Short mmCIF file of C-alpha atoms in Angstrom, two decimals:
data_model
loop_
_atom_site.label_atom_id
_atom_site.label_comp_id
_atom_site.label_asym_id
_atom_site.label_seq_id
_atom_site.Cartn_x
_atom_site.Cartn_y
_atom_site.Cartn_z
CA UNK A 1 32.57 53.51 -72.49
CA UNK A 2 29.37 55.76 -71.86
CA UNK A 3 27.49 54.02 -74.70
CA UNK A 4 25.47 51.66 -72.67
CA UNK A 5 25.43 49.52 -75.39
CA UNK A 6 28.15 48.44 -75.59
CA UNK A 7 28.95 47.38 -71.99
CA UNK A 8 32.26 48.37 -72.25
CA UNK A 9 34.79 48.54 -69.30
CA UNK A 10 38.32 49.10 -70.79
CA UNK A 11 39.20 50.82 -74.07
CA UNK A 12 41.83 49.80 -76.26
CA UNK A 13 43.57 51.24 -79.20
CA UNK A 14 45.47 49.21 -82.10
CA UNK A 15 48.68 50.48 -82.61
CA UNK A 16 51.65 49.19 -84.80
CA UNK A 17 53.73 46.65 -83.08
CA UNK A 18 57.13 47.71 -82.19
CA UNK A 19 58.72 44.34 -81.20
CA UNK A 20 57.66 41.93 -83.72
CA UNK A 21 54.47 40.85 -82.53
CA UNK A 22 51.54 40.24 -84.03
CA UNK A 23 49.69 43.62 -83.24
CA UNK A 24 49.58 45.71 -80.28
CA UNK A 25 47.11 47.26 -78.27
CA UNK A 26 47.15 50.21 -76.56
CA UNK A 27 45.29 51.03 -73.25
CA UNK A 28 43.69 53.91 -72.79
CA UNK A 29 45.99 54.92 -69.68
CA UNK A 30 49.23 52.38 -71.02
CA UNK A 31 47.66 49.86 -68.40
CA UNK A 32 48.22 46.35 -68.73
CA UNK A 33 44.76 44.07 -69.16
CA UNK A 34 44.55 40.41 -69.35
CA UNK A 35 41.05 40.41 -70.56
CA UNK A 36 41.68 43.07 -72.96
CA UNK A 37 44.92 40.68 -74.25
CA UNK A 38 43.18 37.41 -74.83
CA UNK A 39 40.06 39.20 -76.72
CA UNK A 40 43.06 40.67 -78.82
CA UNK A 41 44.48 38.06 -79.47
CA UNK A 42 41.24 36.08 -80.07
CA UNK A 43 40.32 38.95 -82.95
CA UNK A 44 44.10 38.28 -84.82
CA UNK A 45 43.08 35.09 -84.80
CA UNK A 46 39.66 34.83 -86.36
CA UNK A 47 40.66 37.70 -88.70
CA UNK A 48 43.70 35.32 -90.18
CA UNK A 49 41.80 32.42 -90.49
CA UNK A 50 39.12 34.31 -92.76
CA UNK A 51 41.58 36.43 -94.74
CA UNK A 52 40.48 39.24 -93.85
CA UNK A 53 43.79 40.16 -91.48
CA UNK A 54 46.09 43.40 -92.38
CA UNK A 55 48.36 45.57 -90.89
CA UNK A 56 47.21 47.65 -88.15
CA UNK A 57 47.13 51.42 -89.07
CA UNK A 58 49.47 54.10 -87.48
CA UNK A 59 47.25 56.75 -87.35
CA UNK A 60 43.25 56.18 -87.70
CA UNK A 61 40.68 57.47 -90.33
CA UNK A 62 37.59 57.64 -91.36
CA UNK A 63 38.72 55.41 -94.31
CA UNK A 64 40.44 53.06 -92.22
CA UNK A 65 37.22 52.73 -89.93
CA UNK A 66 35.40 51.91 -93.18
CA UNK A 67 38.14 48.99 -93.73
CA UNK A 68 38.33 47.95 -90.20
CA UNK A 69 34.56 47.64 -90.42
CA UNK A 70 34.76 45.58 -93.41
CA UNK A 71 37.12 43.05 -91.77
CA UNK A 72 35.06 42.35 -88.92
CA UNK A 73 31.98 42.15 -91.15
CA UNK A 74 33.81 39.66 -92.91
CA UNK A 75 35.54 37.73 -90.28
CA UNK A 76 31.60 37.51 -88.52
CA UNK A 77 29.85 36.00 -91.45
CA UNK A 78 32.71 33.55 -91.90
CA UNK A 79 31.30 29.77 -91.37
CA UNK A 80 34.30 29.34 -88.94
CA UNK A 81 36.17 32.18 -86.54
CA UNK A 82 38.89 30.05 -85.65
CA UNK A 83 41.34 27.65 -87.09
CA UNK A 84 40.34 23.54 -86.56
CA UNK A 85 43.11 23.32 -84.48
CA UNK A 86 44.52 25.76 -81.17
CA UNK A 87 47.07 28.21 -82.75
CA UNK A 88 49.38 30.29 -80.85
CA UNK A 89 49.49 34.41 -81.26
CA UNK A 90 52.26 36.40 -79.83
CA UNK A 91 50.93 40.04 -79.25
CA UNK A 92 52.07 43.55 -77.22
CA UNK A 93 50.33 45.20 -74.91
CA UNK A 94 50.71 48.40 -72.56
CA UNK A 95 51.74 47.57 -69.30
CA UNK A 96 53.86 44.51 -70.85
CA UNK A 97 57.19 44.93 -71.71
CA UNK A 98 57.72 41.95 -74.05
CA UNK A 99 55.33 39.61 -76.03
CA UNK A 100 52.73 37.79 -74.31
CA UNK A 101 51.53 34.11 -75.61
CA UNK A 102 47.45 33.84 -76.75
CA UNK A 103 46.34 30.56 -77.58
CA UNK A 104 43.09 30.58 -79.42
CA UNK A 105 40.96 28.05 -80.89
CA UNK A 106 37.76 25.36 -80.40
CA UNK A 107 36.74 24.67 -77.14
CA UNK A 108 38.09 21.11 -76.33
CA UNK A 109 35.95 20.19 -73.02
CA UNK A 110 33.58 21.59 -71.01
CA UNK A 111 35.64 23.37 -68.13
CA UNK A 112 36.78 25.96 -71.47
CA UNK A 113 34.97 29.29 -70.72
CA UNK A 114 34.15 29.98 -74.35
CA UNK A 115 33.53 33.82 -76.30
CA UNK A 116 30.24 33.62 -77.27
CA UNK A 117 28.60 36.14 -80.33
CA UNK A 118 24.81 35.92 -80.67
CA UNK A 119 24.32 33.44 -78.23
CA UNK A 120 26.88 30.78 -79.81
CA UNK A 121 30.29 29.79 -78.30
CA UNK A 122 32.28 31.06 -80.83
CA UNK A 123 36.05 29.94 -79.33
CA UNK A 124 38.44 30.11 -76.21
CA UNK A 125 41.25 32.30 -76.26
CA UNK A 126 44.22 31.98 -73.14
CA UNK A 127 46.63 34.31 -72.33
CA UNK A 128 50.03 33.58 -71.06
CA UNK A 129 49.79 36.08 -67.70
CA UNK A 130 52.80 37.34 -66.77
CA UNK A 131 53.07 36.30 -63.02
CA UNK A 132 53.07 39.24 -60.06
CA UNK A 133 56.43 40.53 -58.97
CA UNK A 134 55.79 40.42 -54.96
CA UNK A 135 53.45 40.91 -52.44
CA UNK A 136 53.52 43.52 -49.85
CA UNK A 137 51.12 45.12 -47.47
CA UNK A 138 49.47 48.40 -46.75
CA UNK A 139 49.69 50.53 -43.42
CA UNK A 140 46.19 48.96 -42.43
CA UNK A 141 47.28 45.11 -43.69
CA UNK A 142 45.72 44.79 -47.07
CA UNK A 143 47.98 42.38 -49.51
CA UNK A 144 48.78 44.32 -52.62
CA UNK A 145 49.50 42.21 -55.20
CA UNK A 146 52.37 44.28 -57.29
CA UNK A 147 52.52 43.37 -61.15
CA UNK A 148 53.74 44.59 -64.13
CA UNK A 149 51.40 47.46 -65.22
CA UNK A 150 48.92 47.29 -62.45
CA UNK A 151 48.94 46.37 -59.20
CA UNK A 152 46.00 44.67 -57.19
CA UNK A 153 44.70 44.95 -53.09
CA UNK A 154 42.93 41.83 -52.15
CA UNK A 155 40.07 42.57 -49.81
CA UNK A 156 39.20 38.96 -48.30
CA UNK A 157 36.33 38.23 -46.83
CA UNK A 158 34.29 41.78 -47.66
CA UNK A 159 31.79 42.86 -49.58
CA UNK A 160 32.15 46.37 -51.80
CA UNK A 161 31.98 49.28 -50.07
CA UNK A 162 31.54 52.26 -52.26
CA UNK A 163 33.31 53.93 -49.12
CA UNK A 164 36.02 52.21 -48.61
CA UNK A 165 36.62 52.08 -52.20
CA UNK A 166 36.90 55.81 -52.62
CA UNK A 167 39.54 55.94 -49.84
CA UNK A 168 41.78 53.56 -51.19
CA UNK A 169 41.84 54.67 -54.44
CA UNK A 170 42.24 58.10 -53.22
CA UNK A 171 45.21 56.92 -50.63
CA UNK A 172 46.66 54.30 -53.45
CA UNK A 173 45.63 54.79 -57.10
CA UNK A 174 47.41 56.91 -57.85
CA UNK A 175 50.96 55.15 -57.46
CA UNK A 176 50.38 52.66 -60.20
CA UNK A 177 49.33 52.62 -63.44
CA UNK A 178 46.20 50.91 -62.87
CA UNK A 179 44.91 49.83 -59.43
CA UNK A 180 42.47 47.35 -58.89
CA UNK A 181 40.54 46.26 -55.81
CA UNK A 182 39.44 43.21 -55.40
CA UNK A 183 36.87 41.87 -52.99
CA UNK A 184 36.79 38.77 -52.66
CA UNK A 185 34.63 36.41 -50.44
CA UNK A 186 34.89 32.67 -51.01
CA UNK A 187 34.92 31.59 -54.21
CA UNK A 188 33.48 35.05 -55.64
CA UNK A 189 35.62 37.91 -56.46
CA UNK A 190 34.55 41.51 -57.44
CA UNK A 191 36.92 43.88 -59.13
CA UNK A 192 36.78 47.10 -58.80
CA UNK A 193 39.77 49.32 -60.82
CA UNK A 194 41.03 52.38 -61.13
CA UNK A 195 43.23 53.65 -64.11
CA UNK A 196 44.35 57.05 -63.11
CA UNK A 197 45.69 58.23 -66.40
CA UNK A 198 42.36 57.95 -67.95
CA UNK A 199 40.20 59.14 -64.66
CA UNK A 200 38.07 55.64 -64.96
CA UNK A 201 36.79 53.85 -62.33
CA UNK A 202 35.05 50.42 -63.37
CA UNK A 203 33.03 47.51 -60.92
CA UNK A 204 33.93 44.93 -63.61
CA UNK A 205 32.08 41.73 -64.39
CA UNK A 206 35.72 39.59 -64.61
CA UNK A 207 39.20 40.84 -64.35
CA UNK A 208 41.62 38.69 -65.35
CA UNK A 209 45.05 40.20 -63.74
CA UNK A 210 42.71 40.51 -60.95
CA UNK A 211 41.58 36.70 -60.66
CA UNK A 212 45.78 35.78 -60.97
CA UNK A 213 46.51 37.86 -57.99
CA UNK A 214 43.93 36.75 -55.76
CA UNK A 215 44.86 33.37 -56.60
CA UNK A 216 48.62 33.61 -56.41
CA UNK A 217 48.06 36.02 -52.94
CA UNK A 218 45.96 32.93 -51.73
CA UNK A 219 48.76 30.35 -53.15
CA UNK A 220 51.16 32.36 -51.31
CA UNK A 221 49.48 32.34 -47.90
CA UNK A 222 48.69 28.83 -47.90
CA UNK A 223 52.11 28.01 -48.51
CA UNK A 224 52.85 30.38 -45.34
CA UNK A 225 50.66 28.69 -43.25
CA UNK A 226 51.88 25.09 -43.66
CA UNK A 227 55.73 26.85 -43.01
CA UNK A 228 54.17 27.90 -39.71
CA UNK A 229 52.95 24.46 -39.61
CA UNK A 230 56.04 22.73 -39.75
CA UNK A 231 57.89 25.39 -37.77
CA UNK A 232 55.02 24.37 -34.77
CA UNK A 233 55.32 20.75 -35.39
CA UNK A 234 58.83 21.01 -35.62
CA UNK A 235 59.47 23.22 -32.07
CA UNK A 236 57.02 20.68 -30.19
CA UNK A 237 59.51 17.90 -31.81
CA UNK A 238 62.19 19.25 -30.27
CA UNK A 239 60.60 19.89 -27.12
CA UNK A 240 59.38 16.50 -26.50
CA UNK A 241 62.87 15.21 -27.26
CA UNK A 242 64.31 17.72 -25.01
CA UNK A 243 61.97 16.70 -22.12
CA UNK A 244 62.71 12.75 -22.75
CA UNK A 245 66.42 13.50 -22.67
CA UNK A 246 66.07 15.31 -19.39
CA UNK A 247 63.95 12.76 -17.75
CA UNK A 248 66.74 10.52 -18.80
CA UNK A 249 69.00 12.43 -16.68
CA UNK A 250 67.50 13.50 -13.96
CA UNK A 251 69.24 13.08 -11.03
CA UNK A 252 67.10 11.90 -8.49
CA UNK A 253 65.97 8.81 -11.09
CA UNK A 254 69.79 8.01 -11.56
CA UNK A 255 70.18 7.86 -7.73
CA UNK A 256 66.88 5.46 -7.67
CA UNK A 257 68.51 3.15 -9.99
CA UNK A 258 71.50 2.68 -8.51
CA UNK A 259 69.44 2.22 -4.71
CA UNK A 260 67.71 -0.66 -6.54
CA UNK A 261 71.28 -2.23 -7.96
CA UNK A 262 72.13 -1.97 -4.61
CA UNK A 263 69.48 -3.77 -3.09
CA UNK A 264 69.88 -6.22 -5.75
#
């Protein structure tokens, strides 16, 4: 990650898979990372479709780097990354306890956000997200998006505070495998996350658990706020029904009725 090269946030480690999947990767502090899942799964794929897939090593070597090398050099000067077609992957990853889906393949219209190597769209890989467990709030009213392997604090309507951002993880972080922060102010959102078993703490360019929990937190508000809604609309319902029924029987107008049958 200090090799500015790179551009690295995460680090992952290939591991042998122990439920049947495809490979498994490995965060560096057993975190669970969508981003980190779909590029996974997007390098099974491309290495398959060139030949150049094998089993993932238990232990690694110098000798295995040299092979692991020679794959990607191979599956980069293939004339095609991907299969024709979308295929399906199932791999594991830390912070997941079962198999998660990736669907990789050709970009098939122009909302796909594609992987792009040497300034070419090379593919689009999807992840299957597991969805977030519950939501729940903090002391001072954050939502806290709890999911499998990392949980997430939405920050709406804020900017990052270097500040702030140092308290929370200090107050939260270190409850959770990873914890991510994410401010978010209209349609942008900025992650921020903290993995305490490694000591890293990343502003990220994308976050994918991080983008699923600000939209299911906003999901679940909205759907709060039309229950409120109804509840309002219902109560003033009820009251207008209630204050027709008791004009109905007031009284006084009974007593004016029966005055004018009388005259009558």
């Amino acid at each position: 990650m200090e090799i500015p090269e790179l551009r690295a946030e995460q680090v992952g480690f290939e591991v042998p898979p122990r439920l049947g999947g495809a490979g498994r990767l490995e965060m560096m502090g057993g975190e669970f990372c969508g981003n980190a899942a779909r590029s996974y799964g997007f390098l099974l794929c491309a290495e398959t479709q060139c030949g150049a897939r094998q089993a993932p090593a238990s232990r690694p070597s110098l000798a295995k780097i040299s092979l692991r090398k020679e794959r990607l050099q191979k599956t980069e000067n293939s004339a095609s990354s991907l299969p024709p077609h979308r295929e399906t992957v199932l791999i594991e990853i830390s912070g997941h306890t079962g198999l998660l889906r990736v669907e990789c393949g050709p970009a098939e219209d122009g909302m796909d956000v594609c992987a792009c190597s040497e300034g070419k769209d090379t593919g689009v890989s999807f992840a299957r997200m597991p969805m977030p467990d519950r939501l729940v709030y903090s002391p001072e009213g954050y939502p806290m998006v709890i999911s499998e392997g990392i949980t997430h604090m939405i920050l709406e309507d804020r900017d990052p505070d270097p500040t702030l951002v140092r308290q929370l993880v200090e107050r939260y972080g270190g409850q959770f495998d990873a914890f991510g922060l994410q401010f978010l102010r209209g349609g942008q959102l900025v992650p921020v996350v903290y993995v305490p078993a490694a000591g890293s703490l990343v502003y990220e360019s994308s976050c994918g658990s991080g983008s699923l929990a600000a939209a299911w937190y906003l999901a679940q508000k909205n759907v709060q706020k039309n229950e409120h809604k109804n509840e309002q609309s219902n109560a003033c319902q009820i009251a207008r029904t209630n204050a027709r029924n008791d004009a109905g029987n007031d009284p006084g107008d009974k007593a004016q009725k029966n005055v004018q049958k009388n005259v009558q």
